[in-house]
Coordinates of N, CA and C in Angstrom, one line a residue:
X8 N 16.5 12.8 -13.7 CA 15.4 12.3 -13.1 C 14.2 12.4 -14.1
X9 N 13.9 11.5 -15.1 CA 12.6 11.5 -15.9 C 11.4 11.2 -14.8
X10 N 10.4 12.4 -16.1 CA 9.0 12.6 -15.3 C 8.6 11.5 -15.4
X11 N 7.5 11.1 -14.8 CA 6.4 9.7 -15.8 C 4.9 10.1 -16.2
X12 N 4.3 9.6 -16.7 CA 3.2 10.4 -17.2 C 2.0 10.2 -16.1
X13 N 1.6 11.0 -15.7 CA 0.2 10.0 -14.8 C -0.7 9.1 -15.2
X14 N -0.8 9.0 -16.5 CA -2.0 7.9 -17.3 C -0.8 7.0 -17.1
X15 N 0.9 6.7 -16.5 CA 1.5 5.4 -16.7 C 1.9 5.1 -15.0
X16 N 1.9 6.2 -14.3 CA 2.3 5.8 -13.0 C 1.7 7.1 -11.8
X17 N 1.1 6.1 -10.8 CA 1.2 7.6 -9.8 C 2.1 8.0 -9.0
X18 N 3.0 8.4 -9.8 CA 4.7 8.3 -9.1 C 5.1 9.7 -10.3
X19 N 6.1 10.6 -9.6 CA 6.1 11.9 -10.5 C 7.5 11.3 -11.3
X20 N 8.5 10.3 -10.6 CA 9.7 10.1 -11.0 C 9.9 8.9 -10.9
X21 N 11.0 8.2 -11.8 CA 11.2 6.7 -11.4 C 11.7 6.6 -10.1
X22 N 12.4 7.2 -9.4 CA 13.3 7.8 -8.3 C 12.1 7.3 -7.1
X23 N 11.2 7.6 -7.4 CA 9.8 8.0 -6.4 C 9.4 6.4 -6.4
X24 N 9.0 5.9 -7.4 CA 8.4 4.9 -8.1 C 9.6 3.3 -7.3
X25 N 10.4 3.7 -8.0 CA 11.7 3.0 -7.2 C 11.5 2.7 -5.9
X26 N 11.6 3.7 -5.1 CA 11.9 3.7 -3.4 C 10.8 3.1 -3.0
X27 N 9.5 3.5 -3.7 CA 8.2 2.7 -3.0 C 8.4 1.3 -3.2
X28 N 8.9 0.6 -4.2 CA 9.0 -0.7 -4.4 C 9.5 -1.2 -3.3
X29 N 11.1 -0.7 -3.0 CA 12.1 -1.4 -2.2 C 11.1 -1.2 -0.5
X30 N 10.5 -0.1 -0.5 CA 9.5 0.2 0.9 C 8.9 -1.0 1.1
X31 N 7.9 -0.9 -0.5 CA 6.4 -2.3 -0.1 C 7.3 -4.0 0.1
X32 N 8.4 -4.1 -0.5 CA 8.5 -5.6 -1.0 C 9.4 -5.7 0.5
X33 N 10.0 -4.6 1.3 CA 11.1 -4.6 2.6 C 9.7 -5.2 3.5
X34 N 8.2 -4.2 3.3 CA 7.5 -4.7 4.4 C 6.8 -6.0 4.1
X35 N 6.2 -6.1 3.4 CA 6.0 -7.9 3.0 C 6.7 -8.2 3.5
X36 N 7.9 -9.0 2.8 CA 9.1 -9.5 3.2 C 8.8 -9.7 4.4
X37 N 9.4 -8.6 5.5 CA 9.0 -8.9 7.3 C 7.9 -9.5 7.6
X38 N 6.8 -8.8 7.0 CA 5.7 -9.4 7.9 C 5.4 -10.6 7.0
X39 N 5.5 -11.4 5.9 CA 5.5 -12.8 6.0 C 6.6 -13.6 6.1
X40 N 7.7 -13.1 7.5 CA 8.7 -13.9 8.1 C 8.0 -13.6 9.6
X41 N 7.6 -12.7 10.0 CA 6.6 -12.5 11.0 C 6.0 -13.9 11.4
X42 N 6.2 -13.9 13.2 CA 5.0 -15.1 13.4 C 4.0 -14.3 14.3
X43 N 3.7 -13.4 14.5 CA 2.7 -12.3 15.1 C 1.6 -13.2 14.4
X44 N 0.6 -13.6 15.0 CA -0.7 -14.2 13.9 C -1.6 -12.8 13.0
X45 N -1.9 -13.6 12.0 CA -2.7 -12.5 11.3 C -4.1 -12.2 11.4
X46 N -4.7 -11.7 10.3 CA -5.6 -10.9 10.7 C -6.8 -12.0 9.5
X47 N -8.4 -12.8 10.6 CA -8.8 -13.2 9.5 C -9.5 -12.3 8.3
X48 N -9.7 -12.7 7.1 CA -10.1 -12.2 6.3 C -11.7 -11.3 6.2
X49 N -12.6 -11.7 6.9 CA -13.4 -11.2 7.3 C -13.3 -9.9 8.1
X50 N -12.4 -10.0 9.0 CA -11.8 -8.8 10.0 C -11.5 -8.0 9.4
X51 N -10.4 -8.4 8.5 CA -9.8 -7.1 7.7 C -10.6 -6.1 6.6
X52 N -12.0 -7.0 5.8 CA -12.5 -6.1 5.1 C -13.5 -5.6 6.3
X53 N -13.7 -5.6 7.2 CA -14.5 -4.6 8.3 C -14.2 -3.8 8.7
X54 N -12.9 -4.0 8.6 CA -11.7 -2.8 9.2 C -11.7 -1.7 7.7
X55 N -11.6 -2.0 6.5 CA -11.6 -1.3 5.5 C -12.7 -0.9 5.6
X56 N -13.7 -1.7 5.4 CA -15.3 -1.0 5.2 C -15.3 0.3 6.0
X57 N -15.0 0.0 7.3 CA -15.4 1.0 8.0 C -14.3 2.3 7.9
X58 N -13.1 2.1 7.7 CA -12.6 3.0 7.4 C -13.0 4.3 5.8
X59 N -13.5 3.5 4.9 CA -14.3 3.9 3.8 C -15.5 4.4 4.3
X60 N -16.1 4.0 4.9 CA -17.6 4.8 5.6 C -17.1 6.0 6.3
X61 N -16.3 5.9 7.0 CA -15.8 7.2 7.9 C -15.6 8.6 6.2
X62 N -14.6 8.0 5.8 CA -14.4 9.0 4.5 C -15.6 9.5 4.0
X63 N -16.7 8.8 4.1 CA -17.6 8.9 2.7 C -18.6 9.8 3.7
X64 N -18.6 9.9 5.1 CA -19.4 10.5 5.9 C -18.1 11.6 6.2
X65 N -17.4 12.2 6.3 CA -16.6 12.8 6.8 C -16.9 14.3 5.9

């Protein structure tokens, strides 16, 4: 199991690095076969903003 360096990944092992891929691309995948409607664009960075404001006051 090679390390990776952190200046090349924030992942301690390809192992690690690996599994998050097959994670992110399994959830994409679903939710753009998904017909749940989405979220507009405007909404979603409100939802981040505010989640970033909570941290930044926390």
């Amino acid at each position: 199991m090679p390390r990776l360096s952190p200046i090349e990944s924030e992942f301690a092992t390809t192992e690690e690095a690996e599994a998050y891929d097959v994670w992110f691309r399994t959830t994409v995948e679903a939710r753009m076969k998904s017909d749940a409607p989405g979220i507009p664009h405007d909404e979603a960075m409100a939802r981040m903003q505010a989640i970033i404001d909570r941290r930044k006051n926390a």
